[in-house]
Coordinates of C-alpha atoms in Angstrom, one line a residue:
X1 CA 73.5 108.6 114.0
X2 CA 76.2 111.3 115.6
X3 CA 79.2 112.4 113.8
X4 CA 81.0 110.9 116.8
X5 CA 79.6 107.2 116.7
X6 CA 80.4 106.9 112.5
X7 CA 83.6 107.9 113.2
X8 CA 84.0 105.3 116.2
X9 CA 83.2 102.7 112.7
X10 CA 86.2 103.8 111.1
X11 CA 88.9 102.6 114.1
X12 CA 90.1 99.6 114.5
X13 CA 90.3 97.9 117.1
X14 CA 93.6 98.3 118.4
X15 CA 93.8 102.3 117.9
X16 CA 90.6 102.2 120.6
X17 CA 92.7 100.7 123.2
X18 CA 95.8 102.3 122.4
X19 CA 94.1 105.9 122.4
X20 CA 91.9 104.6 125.4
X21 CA 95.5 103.7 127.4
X22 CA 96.5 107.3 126.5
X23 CA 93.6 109.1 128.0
X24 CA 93.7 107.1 131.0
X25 CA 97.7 107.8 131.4
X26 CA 97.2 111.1 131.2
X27 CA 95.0 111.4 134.0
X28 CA 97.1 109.2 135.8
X29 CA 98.7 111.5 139.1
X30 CA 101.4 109.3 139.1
X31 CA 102.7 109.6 135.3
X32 CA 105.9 111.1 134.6
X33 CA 107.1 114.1 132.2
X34 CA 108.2 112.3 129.0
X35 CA 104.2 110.6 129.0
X36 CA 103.0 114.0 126.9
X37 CA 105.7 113.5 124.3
X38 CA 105.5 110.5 124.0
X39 CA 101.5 111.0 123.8
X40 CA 102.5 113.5 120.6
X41 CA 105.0 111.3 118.8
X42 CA 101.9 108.7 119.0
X43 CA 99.5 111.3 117.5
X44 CA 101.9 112.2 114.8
X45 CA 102.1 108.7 113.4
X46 CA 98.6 109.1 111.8
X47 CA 95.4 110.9 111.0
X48 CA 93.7 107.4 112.6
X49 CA 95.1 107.8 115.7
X50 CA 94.6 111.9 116.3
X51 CA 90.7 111.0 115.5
X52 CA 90.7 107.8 118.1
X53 CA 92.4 110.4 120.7
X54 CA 89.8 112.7 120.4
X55 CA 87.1 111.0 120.6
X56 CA 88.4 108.9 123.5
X57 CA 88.5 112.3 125.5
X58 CA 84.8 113.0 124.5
X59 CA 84.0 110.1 126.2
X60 CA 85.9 110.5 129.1
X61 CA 84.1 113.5 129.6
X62 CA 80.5 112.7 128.4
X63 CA 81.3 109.5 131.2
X64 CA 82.1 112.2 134.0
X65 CA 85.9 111.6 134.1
X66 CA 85.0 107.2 134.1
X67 CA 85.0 107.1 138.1
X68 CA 83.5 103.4 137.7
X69 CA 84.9 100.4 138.5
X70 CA 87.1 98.0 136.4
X71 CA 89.5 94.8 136.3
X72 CA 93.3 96.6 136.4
X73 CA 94.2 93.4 134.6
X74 CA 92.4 93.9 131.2
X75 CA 94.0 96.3 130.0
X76 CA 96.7 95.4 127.6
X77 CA 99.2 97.8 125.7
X78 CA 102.6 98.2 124.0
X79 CA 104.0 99.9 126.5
X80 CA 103.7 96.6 129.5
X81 CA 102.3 96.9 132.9
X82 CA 105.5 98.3 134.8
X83 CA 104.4 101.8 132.6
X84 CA 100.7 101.5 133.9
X85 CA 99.4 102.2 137.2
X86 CA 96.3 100.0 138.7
X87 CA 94.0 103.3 138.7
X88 CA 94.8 103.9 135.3
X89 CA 94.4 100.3 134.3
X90 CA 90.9 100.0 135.7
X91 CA 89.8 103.7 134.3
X92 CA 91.2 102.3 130.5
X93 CA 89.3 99.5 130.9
X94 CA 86.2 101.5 131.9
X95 CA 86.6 103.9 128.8
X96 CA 86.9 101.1 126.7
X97 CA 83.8 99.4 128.2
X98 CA 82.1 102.8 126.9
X99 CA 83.4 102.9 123.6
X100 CA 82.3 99.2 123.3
X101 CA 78.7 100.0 123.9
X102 CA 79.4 102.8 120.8
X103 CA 80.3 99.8 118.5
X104 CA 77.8 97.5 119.4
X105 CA 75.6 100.6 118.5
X106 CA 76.7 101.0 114.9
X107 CA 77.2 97.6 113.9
X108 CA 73.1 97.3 113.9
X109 CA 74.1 98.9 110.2
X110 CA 76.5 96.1 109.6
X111 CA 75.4 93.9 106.3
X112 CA 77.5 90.7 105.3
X113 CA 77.7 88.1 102.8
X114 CA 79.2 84.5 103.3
X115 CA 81.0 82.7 100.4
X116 CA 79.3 82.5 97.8
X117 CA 75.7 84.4 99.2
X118 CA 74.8 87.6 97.0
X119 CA 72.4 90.0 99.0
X120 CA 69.9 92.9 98.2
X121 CA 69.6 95.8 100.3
X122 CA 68.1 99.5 100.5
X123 CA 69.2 101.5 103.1
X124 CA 66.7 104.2 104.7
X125 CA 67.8 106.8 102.0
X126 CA 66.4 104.7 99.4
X127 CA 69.9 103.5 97.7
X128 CA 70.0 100.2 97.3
X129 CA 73.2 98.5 97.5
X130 CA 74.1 95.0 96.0
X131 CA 76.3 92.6 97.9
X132 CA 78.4 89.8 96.3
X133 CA 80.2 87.3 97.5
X134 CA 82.2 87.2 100.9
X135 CA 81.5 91.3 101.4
X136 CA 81.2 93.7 104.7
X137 CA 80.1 97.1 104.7
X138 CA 79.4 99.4 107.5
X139 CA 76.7 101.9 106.8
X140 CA 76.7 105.4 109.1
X141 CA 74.6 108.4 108.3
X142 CA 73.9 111.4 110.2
X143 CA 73.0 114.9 109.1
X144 CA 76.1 116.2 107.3
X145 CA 77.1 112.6 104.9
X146 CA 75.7 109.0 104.3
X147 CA 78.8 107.0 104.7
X148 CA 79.7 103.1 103.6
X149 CA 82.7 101.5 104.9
X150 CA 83.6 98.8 102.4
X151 CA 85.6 96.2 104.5
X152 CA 85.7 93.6 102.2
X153 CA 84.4 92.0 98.9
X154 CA 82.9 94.3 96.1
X155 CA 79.6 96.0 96.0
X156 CA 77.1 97.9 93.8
X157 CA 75.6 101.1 94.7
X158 CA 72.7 102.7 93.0
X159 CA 72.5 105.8 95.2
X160 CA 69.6 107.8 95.7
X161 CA 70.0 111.5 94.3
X162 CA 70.1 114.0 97.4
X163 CA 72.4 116.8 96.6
X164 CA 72.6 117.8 100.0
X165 CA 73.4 115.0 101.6
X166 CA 76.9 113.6 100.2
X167 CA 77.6 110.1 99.5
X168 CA 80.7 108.8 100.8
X169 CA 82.1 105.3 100.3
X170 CA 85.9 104.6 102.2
X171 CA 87.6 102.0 101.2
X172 CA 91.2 101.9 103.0
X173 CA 92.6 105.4 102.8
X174 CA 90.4 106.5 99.3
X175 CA 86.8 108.1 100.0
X176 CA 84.4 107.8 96.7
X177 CA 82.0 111.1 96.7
X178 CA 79.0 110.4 94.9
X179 CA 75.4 112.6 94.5
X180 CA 72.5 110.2 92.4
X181 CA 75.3 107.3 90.5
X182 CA 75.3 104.1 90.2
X183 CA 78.7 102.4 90.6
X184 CA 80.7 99.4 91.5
X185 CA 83.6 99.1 94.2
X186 CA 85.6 95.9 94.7
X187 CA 88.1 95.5 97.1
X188 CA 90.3 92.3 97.7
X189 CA 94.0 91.0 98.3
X190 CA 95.3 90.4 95.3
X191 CA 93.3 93.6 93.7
X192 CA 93.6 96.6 96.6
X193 CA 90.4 98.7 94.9
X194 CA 88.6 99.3 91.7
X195 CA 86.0 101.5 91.4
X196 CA 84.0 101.3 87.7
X197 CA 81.6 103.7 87.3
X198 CA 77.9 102.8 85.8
X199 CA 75.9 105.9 85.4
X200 CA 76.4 109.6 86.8
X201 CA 79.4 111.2 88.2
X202 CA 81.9 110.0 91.1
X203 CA 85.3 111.2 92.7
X204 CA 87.7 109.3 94.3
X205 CA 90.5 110.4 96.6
X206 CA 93.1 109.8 99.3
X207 CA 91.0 110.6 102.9
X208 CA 92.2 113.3 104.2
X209 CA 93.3 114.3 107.8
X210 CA 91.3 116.3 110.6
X211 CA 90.8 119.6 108.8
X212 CA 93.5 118.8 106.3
X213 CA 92.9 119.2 102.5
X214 CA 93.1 115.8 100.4
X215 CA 97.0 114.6 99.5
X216 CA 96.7 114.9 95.9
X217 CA 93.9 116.0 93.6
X218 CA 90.6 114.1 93.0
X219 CA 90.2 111.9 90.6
X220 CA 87.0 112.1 88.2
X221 CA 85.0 109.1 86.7
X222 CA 82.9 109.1 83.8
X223 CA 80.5 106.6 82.8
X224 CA 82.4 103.3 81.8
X225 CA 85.6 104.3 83.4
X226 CA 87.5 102.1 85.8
X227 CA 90.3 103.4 88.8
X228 CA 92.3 100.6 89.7
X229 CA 94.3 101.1 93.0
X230 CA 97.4 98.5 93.9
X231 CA 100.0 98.2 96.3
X232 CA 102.0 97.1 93.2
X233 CA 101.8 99.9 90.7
X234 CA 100.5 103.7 90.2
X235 CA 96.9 103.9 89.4
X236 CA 95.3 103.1 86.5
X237 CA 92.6 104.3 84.0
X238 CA 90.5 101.9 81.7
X239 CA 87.4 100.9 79.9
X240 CA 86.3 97.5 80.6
X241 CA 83.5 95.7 79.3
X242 CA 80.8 96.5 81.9
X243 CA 79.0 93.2 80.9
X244 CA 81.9 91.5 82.2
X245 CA 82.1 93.6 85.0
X246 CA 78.5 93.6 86.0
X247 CA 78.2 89.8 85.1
X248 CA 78.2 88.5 89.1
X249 CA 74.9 90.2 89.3
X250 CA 73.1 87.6 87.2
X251 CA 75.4 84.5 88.9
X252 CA 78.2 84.3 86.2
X253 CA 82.2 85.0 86.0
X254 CA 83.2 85.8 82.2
X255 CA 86.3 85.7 81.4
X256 CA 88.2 86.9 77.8
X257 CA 91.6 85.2 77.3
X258 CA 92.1 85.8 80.7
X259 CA 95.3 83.6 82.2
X260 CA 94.4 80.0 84.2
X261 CA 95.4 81.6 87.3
X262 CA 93.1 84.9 87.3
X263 CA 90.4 82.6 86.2
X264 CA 90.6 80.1 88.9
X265 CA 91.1 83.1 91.7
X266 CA 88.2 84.5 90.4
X267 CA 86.0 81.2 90.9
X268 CA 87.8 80.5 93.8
X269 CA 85.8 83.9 95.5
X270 CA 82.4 82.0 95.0
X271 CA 83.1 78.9 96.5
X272 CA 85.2 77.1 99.4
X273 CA 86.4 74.4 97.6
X274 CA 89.3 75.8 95.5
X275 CA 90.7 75.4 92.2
X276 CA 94.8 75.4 92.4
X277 CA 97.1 75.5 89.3
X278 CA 100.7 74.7 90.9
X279 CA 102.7 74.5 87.5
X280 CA 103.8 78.0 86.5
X281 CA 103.5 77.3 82.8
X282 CA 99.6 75.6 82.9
X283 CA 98.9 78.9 85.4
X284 CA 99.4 81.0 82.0
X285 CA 97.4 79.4 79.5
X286 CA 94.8 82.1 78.5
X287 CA 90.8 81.1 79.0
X288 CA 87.6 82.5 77.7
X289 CA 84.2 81.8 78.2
X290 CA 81.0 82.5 80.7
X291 CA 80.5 80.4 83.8
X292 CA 78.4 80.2 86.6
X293 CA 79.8 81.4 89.5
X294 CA 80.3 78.4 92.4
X295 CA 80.1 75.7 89.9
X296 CA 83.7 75.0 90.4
X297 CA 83.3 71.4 88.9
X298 CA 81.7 72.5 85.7
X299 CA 85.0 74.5 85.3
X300 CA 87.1 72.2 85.7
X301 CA 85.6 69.6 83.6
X302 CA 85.9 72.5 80.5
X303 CA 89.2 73.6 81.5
X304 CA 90.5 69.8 81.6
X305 CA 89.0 68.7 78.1
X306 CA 89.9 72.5 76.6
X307 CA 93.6 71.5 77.7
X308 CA 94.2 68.1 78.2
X309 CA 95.0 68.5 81.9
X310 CA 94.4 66.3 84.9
X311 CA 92.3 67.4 87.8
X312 CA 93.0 65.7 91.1
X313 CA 91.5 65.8 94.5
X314 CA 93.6 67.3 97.6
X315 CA 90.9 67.3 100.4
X316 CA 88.5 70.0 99.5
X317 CA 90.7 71.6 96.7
X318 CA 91.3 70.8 92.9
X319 CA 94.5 70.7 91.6
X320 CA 94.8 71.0 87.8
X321 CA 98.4 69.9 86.1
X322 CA 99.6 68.4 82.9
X323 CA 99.5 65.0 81.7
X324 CA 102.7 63.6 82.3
X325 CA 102.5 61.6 79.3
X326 CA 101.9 65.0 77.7
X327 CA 103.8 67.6 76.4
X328 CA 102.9 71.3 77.3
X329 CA 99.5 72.4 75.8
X330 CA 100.0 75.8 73.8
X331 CA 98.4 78.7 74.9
X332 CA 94.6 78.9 73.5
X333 CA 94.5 82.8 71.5

């Protein structure tokens, strides 16, 4: 696959049109003197948009300047229609109708699991990749890298050693660089990324801009070490228990005086029926133990006798709270 098509998987959505409106502005006869700085303030506001801007131009050329014909009215941007004349309506539309064949292209390397489905798969280059529950990734390779896109969910990657071809996992803004590893990369709301390293060597950084060098230094993994990435706090460093870690590849969830709360959001991820603990002080009482992960109502029956609480139906969910004929439980240590 070209450099330019992986790097159409890495846009979303709305920088295509927005850079696609651009290009066709621009060519628009009838656009007036403040559209090139506005056109540079737009660029300036990331990396993501100068790398949608340029490839929207490739294709505009590669197309021979889009002289086909579109709808005016399907083209939709920020700026309203009073801004946008009917030619360069129709010739944004166009472009976009090009870049739409691109992602059809490289989602044929698009693997997904549903809640609760785990998958297997080896990609041409012989690594295989493991897929848990309720995971995307987007696979492009070309000459220069192999590059995953984790979307969603949380992976394992056992990557076949070529040191000439990179390995390259994004995940957000960090890029993983990995040669022959094996390793683990989980990314979710309440958890932004973790990356725990199995076997060989890996490097994790901020992705860096067109030609730019990376923000701040990369960060190193050895065996058994864990980068946790947050919104809420500066990264972190640790050793977990990699049979804990690992434990979804043979269908369970451990958990090691872990709080209520964490426990049931980490059952919830295998199932659609969820487990909800709405009292603040039951949420905290710590859990261990290993469980299979979906069974939802094998957990609740051990968490209900372990604690003397009462499990109640609300539609599809659980709701677990205190006896009211009981006083709080204490904490299990």
């Amino acid at each position: 696959m070209s450099l330019a098509r992986q790097n159409d998987s890495v846009m979303s959505e709305e920088v295509r049109v927005e850079a696609a409106t651009w290009i066709a502005r621009l060519r628009d006869k009838q656009h007036g003197p403040d559209v090139e700085a506005e056109l540079q303030q737009w660029l300036g506001e990331s990396a993501e948009h100068q790398r949608a801007f340029k490839r929207m131009a490739q294709v505009w050329e590669q197309a021979g300047n889009i002289r086909m014909r579109a709808r005016a009215d399907v083209s939709v941007t920020r700026w309203g229609r009073s801004r946008f004349s009917p030619w360069a309506a129709a010739a944004a539309a166009a472009l976009l109708a090009v870049i739409t064949i691109t992602t059809v292209y490289w989602r044929e390397n698009v693997f997904t699991t549903a809640v609760g489905q785990q998958r297997v798969r080896v990609l041409r280059d012989g690594t295989q990749v493991v897929l848990n529950t309720d995971t995307r990734i987007e696979v492009n390779y070309d000459e220069h890298f192999r590059r995953v896109r984790l979307v969603r969910g949380e992976a394992r990657f056992d990557v076949s050693k070529r040191p000439a071809w990179p390995f390259l996992v994004s995940v957000g803004d960090q890029e993983i660089r990995a040669l022959g590893t094996s390793f683990i990369v989980r990314h979710d709301n309440d958890q932004d990324l973790s990356v725990t390293l199995v076997d060989g060597r890996i490097s994790v950084a901020p992705v860096a801009g067109n030609g730019e060098a990376p923000p701040q230094a990369p960060q190193v993994l050895v065996p058994g070490q864990r980068l946790v990435i947050s919104r809420h706090h500066a990264p972190a460093m640790d050793r977990p228990d990699l049979s804990r870690v690992t434990a979804w590849e043979r269908g369970r969830v451990e958990f090691d005086a872990t709080p209520l709360e964490a426990a049931t959001t980490e059952m919830n991820r295998y199932t659609t029926a969820r487990v909800i603990v709405p009292d603040p002080e039951v949420a905290q009482l710590r859990i261990g133990g290993v469980f299979r992960a979906g069974d939802s109502d094998e957990f609740v029956k051990i968490v209900t006798a372990a604690f003397g609480l009462r499990a109640e139906r609300n539609g599809g969910d659980i709701v677990l709270s205190r006896s009211a004929a009981q006083p709080p439980p204490p904490p299990v240590r």
